[in-house]
CSV table of C-alpha atoms in Angstrom, one decimal:
chain,number,residue,atom,x,y,z
A,1,UNK,CA,0.0,0.0,0.0
A,2,UNK,CA,1.0,3.6,-0.6
A,3,UNK,CA,-0.1,6.6,1.4
A,4,UNK,CA,0.7,10.1,2.4
A,5,UNK,CA,0.9,11.9,5.8
A,6,UNK,CA,0.9,15.6,6.1
A,7,UNK,CA,2.5,17.0,9.3
A,8,UNK,CA,3.3,20.4,10.7
A,9,UNK,CA,6.6,20.3,12.6
A,10,UNK,CA,7.7,23.5,14.4
A,11,UNK,CA,5.6,25.5,11.9
A,12,UNK,CA,7.1,23.8,8.9
A,13,UNK,CA,4.9,21.7,6.5
A,14,UNK,CA,6.3,18.2,6.1
A,15,UNK,CA,4.9,15.4,3.9
A,16,UNK,CA,5.7,11.7,4.4
A,17,UNK,CA,5.3,9.4,1.5
A,18,UNK,CA,4.6,6.0,3.0
A,19,UNK,CA,5.0,2.6,1.4
A,20,UNK,CA,4.1,-0.7,3.2
A,21,UNK,CA,4.7,-4.3,2.1
A,22,UNK,CA,3.7,-7.5,3.9
A,23,UNK,CA,6.6,-9.9,4.6
A,24,UNK,CA,7.0,-13.2,6.4
A,25,UNK,CA,7.9,-11.3,9.6
A,26,UNK,CA,5.6,-8.4,9.5
A,27,UNK,CA,5.1,-5.2,7.5
A,28,UNK,CA,8.1,-3.5,5.8
A,29,UNK,CA,7.6,0.2,5.9
A,30,UNK,CA,9.5,2.9,4.0
A,31,UNK,CA,8.8,6.6,4.5
A,32,UNK,CA,10.2,9.3,2.3
A,33,UNK,CA,10.4,12.7,3.9
A,34,UNK,CA,9.5,15.8,1.8
A,35,UNK,CA,10.2,19.0,3.8
A,36,UNK,CA,8.1,21.4,1.7
A,37,UNK,CA,9.5,24.3,3.8
A,38,UNK,CA,13.0,23.5,2.6
A,39,UNK,CA,12.1,23.0,-1.1
A,40,UNK,CA,12.6,26.0,-3.5
A,41,UNK,CA,10.8,25.9,-6.8
A,42,UNK,CA,12.9,28.8,-8.1
A,43,UNK,CA,14.5,27.7,-11.3
A,44,UNK,CA,17.6,29.7,-10.4
A,45,UNK,CA,18.0,27.8,-7.1
A,46,UNK,CA,18.0,24.1,-8.3
A,47,UNK,CA,21.7,24.1,-9.4
A,48,UNK,CA,21.6,24.9,-13.1
A,49,UNK,CA,24.6,26.7,-14.4
A,50,UNK,CA,23.9,29.9,-16.3
A,51,UNK,CA,24.3,28.3,-19.7
A,52,UNK,CA,21.9,25.5,-18.8
A,53,UNK,CA,19.5,27.9,-17.1
A,54,UNK,CA,19.2,29.9,-20.4
A,55,UNK,CA,18.6,26.7,-22.3
A,56,UNK,CA,15.8,25.5,-19.9
A,57,UNK,CA,14.1,28.9,-20.0
A,58,UNK,CA,14.0,28.9,-23.8
A,59,UNK,CA,12.5,25.4,-23.7
A,60,UNK,CA,9.8,26.5,-21.3
A,61,UNK,CA,8.7,29.2,-23.7
A,62,UNK,CA,8.3,26.8,-26.7
A,63,UNK,CA,4.6,26.6,-27.9
A,64,UNK,CA,4.7,22.9,-28.4
A,65,UNK,CA,6.9,19.8,-28.1
A,66,UNK,CA,7.9,17.3,-25.5
A,67,UNK,CA,10.5,17.9,-22.8
A,68,UNK,CA,11.6,14.9,-20.8
A,69,UNK,CA,13.4,14.8,-17.4
A,70,UNK,CA,15.0,11.4,-16.6
A,71,UNK,CA,16.6,9.8,-13.7
A,72,UNK,CA,16.1,7.3,-10.9
A,73,UNK,CA,13.6,7.8,-8.0
A,74,UNK,CA,14.8,10.5,-5.7
A,75,UNK,CA,17.0,12.2,-8.2
A,76,UNK,CA,15.1,15.5,-8.1
A,77,UNK,CA,13.0,15.2,-11.3
A,78,UNK,CA,9.8,16.4,-9.7
A,79,UNK,CA,11.5,19.5,-8.3
A,80,UNK,CA,13.0,20.4,-11.6
A,81,UNK,CA,9.7,20.0,-13.4
A,82,UNK,CA,7.8,22.0,-10.9
A,83,UNK,CA,10.4,24.7,-11.0
A,84,UNK,CA,9.9,24.8,-14.8
A,85,UNK,CA,6.1,25.1,-14.4
A,86,UNK,CA,6.5,27.7,-11.6
A,87,UNK,CA,8.6,29.8,-14.0
A,88,UNK,CA,5.8,29.6,-16.7
A,89,UNK,CA,3.0,30.1,-14.2
A,90,UNK,CA,1.0,33.3,-14.9
A,91,UNK,CA,-2.7,34.2,-15.2
A,92,UNK,CA,-2.6,34.0,-19.0
A,93,UNK,CA,-1.1,30.5,-19.1
A,94,UNK,CA,-3.3,27.5,-18.3
A,95,UNK,CA,-1.2,24.7,-16.9
A,96,UNK,CA,-2.6,21.3,-16.0
A,97,UNK,CA,-0.7,18.4,-14.4
A,98,UNK,CA,-1.5,14.8,-13.8
A,99,UNK,CA,0.6,13.2,-11.1
A,100,UNK,CA,1.0,10.1,-8.9
A,101,UNK,CA,0.8,11.6,-6.3
A,102,UNK,CA,0.6,15.4,-6.4
A,103,UNK,CA,3.9,16.4,-4.8
A,104,UNK,CA,3.5,20.1,-4.4
A,105,UNK,CA,0.5,22.4,-4.4
A,106,UNK,CA,1.0,25.4,-6.6
A,107,UNK,CA,-1.5,28.3,-6.9
A,108,UNK,CA,-2.7,28.9,-10.4
A,109,UNK,CA,-2.0,25.4,-11.6
A,110,UNK,CA,-4.7,22.7,-12.1
A,111,UNK,CA,-3.4,19.5,-10.5
A,112,UNK,CA,-5.0,16.1,-11.0
A,113,UNK,CA,-4.0,13.0,-8.9
A,114,UNK,CA,-3.8,9.6,-10.5
A,115,UNK,CA,-6.0,6.8,-9.1
A,116,UNK,CA,-5.7,3.7,-11.1
A,117,UNK,CA,-8.1,1.8,-8.9
A,118,UNK,CA,-11.0,3.8,-10.3
A,119,UNK,CA,-9.6,4.1,-13.8
A,120,UNK,CA,-7.9,7.5,-13.5
A,121,UNK,CA,-4.7,6.5,-15.3
A,122,UNK,CA,-2.1,8.8,-16.9
A,123,UNK,CA,-3.5,7.9,-20.3
A,124,UNK,CA,-7.1,8.5,-19.4
A,125,UNK,CA,-6.3,11.7,-17.5
A,126,UNK,CA,-4.2,13.1,-20.4
A,127,UNK,CA,-7.0,12.5,-22.9
A,128,UNK,CA,-9.3,14.5,-20.6
A,129,UNK,CA,-6.8,17.2,-20.2
A,130,UNK,CA,-6.6,17.8,-23.9
A,131,UNK,CA,-10.2,18.8,-23.9
A,132,UNK,CA,-9.6,21.4,-21.2
A,133,UNK,CA,-7.7,23.8,-23.5
A,134,UNK,CA,-4.3,23.7,-21.7
A,135,UNK,CA,-1.3,25.7,-22.7
A,136,UNK,CA,1.3,23.5,-20.9
A,137,UNK,CA,0.9,20.0,-19.6
A,138,UNK,CA,2.8,17.9,-17.0
A,139,UNK,CA,2.5,14.1,-17.1
A,140,UNK,CA,4.1,12.7,-14.0
A,141,UNK,CA,5.6,9.7,-15.9
A,142,UNK,CA,5.4,8.1,-19.3
A,143,UNK,CA,4.9,4.4,-18.2
A,144,UNK,CA,3.4,2.8,-21.3
A,145,UNK,CA,2.8,3.1,-25.0
A,146,UNK,CA,-0.7,4.6,-24.6
A,147,UNK,CA,0.5,7.5,-22.5
A,148,UNK,CA,3.5,8.1,-24.8
A,149,UNK,CA,1.2,8.2,-27.8
A,150,UNK,CA,-1.2,10.7,-26.3
A,151,UNK,CA,1.8,12.9,-25.2
A,152,UNK,CA,2.9,12.8,-28.8
A,153,UNK,CA,-0.6,13.7,-30.0
A,154,UNK,CA,-0.7,16.6,-27.5
A,155,UNK,CA,2.6,17.9,-28.8
A,156,UNK,CA,1.5,17.7,-32.4
A,157,UNK,CA,-1.7,19.6,-31.6
A,158,UNK,CA,0.1,22.6,-30.2
A,159,UNK,CA,0.9,21.8,-26.6
A,160,UNK,CA,4.1,21.7,-24.7
A,161,UNK,CA,4.3,18.5,-22.6
A,162,UNK,CA,6.6,17.9,-19.7
A,163,UNK,CA,7.2,14.4,-18.4
A,164,UNK,CA,9.6,11.9,-16.9
A,165,UNK,CA,11.2,8.6,-17.7
A,166,UNK,CA,13.4,6.2,-15.7
A,167,UNK,CA,16.6,5.9,-17.8
A,168,UNK,CA,20.3,6.2,-17.0
A,169,UNK,CA,21.0,9.2,-19.2
A,170,UNK,CA,19.5,11.5,-21.8
A,171,UNK,CA,20.3,9.5,-24.9
A,172,UNK,CA,18.8,6.3,-23.4
A,173,UNK,CA,15.4,8.1,-23.2
A,174,UNK,CA,15.1,8.2,-26.9
A,175,UNK,CA,15.7,4.5,-27.2
A,176,UNK,CA,13.3,3.9,-24.4
A,177,UNK,CA,10.5,5.6,-26.3
A,178,UNK,CA,11.3,3.7,-29.4
A,179,UNK,CA,11.2,0.4,-27.4
A,180,UNK,CA,7.8,1.5,-26.0
A,181,UNK,CA,6.5,1.6,-29.6
A,182,UNK,CA,6.7,5.2,-30.6
A,183,UNK,CA,7.7,5.5,-34.3
A,184,UNK,CA,10.9,7.3,-34.9
A,185,UNK,CA,9.4,9.9,-37.2
A,186,UNK,CA,6.9,10.9,-34.5
A,187,UNK,CA,9.6,11.0,-31.8
A,188,UNK,CA,11.9,13.3,-33.9
A,189,UNK,CA,8.9,15.6,-34.7
A,190,UNK,CA,8.0,16.1,-31.0
A,191,UNK,CA,10.8,15.7,-28.5
A,192,UNK,CA,12.6,19.0,-28.1
A,193,UNK,CA,15.1,18.0,-25.3
A,194,UNK,CA,15.9,15.5,-22.6
A,195,UNK,CA,17.3,16.5,-19.2
A,196,UNK,CA,19.0,13.7,-17.2
A,197,UNK,CA,19.8,14.5,-13.6
A,198,UNK,CA,21.2,13.1,-10.4
A,199,UNK,CA,21.6,14.4,-6.8
A,200,UNK,CA,25.0,14.3,-5.1
A,201,UNK,CA,25.8,15.3,-1.5
A,202,UNK,CA,27.6,18.5,-0.8
A,203,UNK,CA,30.8,18.2,1.1
A,204,UNK,CA,30.3,19.9,4.5
A,205,UNK,CA,31.7,23.5,4.4
A,206,UNK,CA,32.5,23.4,8.1
A,207,UNK,CA,34.8,20.4,8.1
A,208,UNK,CA,36.0,20.0,4.5
A,209,UNK,CA,39.7,19.6,4.0
A,210,UNK,CA,42.0,19.3,1.0
A,211,UNK,CA,43.4,15.9,0.1
A,212,UNK,CA,45.5,14.2,-2.6
A,213,UNK,CA,43.6,11.4,-4.3
A,214,UNK,CA,45.5,8.2,-5.1
A,215,UNK,CA,46.0,6.9,-8.6
A,216,UNK,CA,43.5,4.2,-7.8
A,217,UNK,CA,40.8,6.8,-6.8
A,218,UNK,CA,41.5,8.8,-10.0
A,219,UNK,CA,41.1,5.6,-12.1
A,220,UNK,CA,37.6,5.4,-10.8
A,221,UNK,CA,36.9,8.6,-12.7
A,222,UNK,CA,39.1,7.4,-15.6
A,223,UNK,CA,41.5,10.2,-14.9
A,224,UNK,CA,45.3,10.3,-14.7
A,225,UNK,CA,47.6,12.3,-12.5
A,226,UNK,CA,48.3,14.7,-15.5
A,227,UNK,CA,44.6,15.2,-16.1
A,228,UNK,CA,44.2,16.8,-12.6
A,229,UNK,CA,47.4,18.7,-12.3
A,230,UNK,CA,46.8,21.9,-10.4
A,231,UNK,CA,43.4,20.8,-9.2
A,232,UNK,CA,42.4,20.8,-5.5
A,233,UNK,CA,40.2,18.0,-4.1
A,234,UNK,CA,38.2,18.0,-0.9
A,235,UNK,CA,36.6,15.6,1.5
A,236,UNK,CA,34.6,16.2,4.8
A,237,UNK,CA,36.3,14.7,7.8
A,238,UNK,CA,33.0,14.9,9.8
A,239,UNK,CA,31.8,17.3,12.5
A,240,UNK,CA,28.8,18.2,14.6
A,241,UNK,CA,27.3,20.3,11.9
A,242,UNK,CA,27.1,17.3,9.5
A,243,UNK,CA,26.5,14.7,12.2
A,244,UNK,CA,29.9,13.2,11.4
A,245,UNK,CA,29.0,12.3,7.8
A,246,UNK,CA,31.2,14.9,6.1
A,247,UNK,CA,28.3,16.0,3.9
A,248,UNK,CA,25.6,18.7,4.3
A,249,UNK,CA,22.9,19.2,1.7
A,250,UNK,CA,22.7,18.1,-1.9
A,251,UNK,CA,23.2,19.6,-5.4
A,252,UNK,CA,21.9,18.4,-8.8
A,253,UNK,CA,24.0,17.3,-11.8
A,254,UNK,CA,22.4,18.0,-15.1
A,255,UNK,CA,22.8,16.5,-18.6
A,256,UNK,CA,20.8,18.4,-21.3
A,257,UNK,CA,20.5,16.9,-24.7
A,258,UNK,CA,18.9,19.3,-27.2
A,259,UNK,CA,17.5,17.7,-30.3
A,260,UNK,CA,19.2,18.7,-33.5
A,261,UNK,CA,18.9,17.8,-37.2
A,262,UNK,CA,21.9,15.5,-36.8
A,263,UNK,CA,20.4,13.7,-33.8
A,264,UNK,CA,17.0,13.4,-35.6
A,265,UNK,CA,18.7,11.8,-38.6
A,266,UNK,CA,20.5,9.3,-36.3
A,267,UNK,CA,17.3,8.3,-34.6
A,268,UNK,CA,15.5,7.9,-37.9
A,269,UNK,CA,18.4,5.6,-39.0
A,270,UNK,CA,18.0,3.5,-35.8
A,271,UNK,CA,21.2,4.5,-34.2
A,272,UNK,CA,22.3,3.1,-30.8
A,273,UNK,CA,22.4,4.9,-27.5
A,274,UNK,CA,26.2,5.2,-27.7
A,275,UNK,CA,26.0,6.7,-31.3
A,276,UNK,CA,23.4,9.2,-30.2
A,277,UNK,CA,25.5,10.1,-27.1
A,278,UNK,CA,28.7,10.5,-29.1
A,279,UNK,CA,27.0,12.9,-31.5
A,280,UNK,CA,25.3,14.9,-28.7
A,281,UNK,CA,28.7,15.3,-27.0
A,282,UNK,CA,30.3,16.5,-30.3
A,283,UNK,CA,27.5,19.1,-30.4
A,284,UNK,CA,28.3,20.3,-26.9
A,285,UNK,CA,26.3,18.1,-24.5
A,286,UNK,CA,27.8,17.9,-21.0
A,287,UNK,CA,27.3,14.4,-19.5
A,288,UNK,CA,26.4,13.7,-15.9
A,289,UNK,CA,30.0,12.7,-15.3
A,290,UNK,CA,31.3,15.9,-16.8
A,291,UNK,CA,28.9,17.9,-14.6
A,292,UNK,CA,30.1,15.9,-11.6
A,293,UNK,CA,33.8,16.7,-12.4
A,294,UNK,CA,33.1,20.4,-12.4
A,295,UNK,CA,31.5,20.2,-9.0
A,296,UNK,CA,34.5,18.2,-7.7
A,297,UNK,CA,36.9,20.7,-9.0
A,298,UNK,CA,34.8,23.5,-7.5
A,299,UNK,CA,35.1,21.8,-4.1
A,300,UNK,CA,31.3,21.3,-3.9
A,301,UNK,CA,31.2,17.5,-3.8
A,302,UNK,CA,33.6,14.5,-3.6
A,303,UNK,CA,35.0,12.0,-6.0
A,304,UNK,CA,33.1,9.2,-4.1
A,305,UNK,CA,29.7,10.9,-4.7
A,306,UNK,CA,30.3,11.4,-8.4
A,307,UNK,CA,31.5,7.9,-9.0
A,308,UNK,CA,28.5,6.5,-7.1
A,309,UNK,CA,25.9,8.5,-9.0
A,310,UNK,CA,27.3,8.7,-12.5
A,311,UNK,CA,28.6,6.3,-15.1
A,312,UNK,CA,31.5,6.8,-17.5
A,313,UNK,CA,30.3,8.1,-20.9
């Protein structure tokens, strides 16, 4: 079973997402804490660098198309999507979302919770939304072919659609949609961009210290000693502020793949994920690992965090 608990702790609104599962020895319970008082839906505050922020703002203003945000559960996809909608939210723009569940309540946006037990699925909800004259649509997740097809239909009829997928990186999302059954010519005509993201922990500013990584550690990033000459690395030794963990807070890593004529041609030709990724990198795409390295060099996070959350591209 899944459920939600709303609490008010010391004047701060806190949501608990609760999941229970019966086991041989009793209930297994997992609770995800969403501190709404700590969440900023300001696009400038989610960790985008100035170049990426400019790209995202241009995407939000597009009159039609599909914008996908991809990553595992808990990688910050919802916060990114809501920040995009919050940026676009004004009295002249009708925004409708369908979610499972509704994570944040935003004034001025029509939000519809999914309830599959009574037939309110993503696909059914999205069909109904198209009859409500929306300007921008958020679909919590593209889970099946029917939802993907309706999202494509919405895009082709003059709507901008935001949604999520669960893939390892941006290029994989294209292959995922093809595997679902979306024809390549429809995909290339509708998808404008794919944003992959991960969350890594920030090294604690109160106890961080410089250190010299070993060659073995550098190999985990596929770097050599000459690659990092002149660079400074940090780790958190642990203190009261960070409860001895060496980390305090999190920051997002972003990988933004903009669709281009070259990428569209590759997709139409049935190119592999690696071929699409290579072409995207040649056109300037920064991978998740690249973004992680920048934060390592800036002293924001550690090698261990980036190795754990990203893969070599």
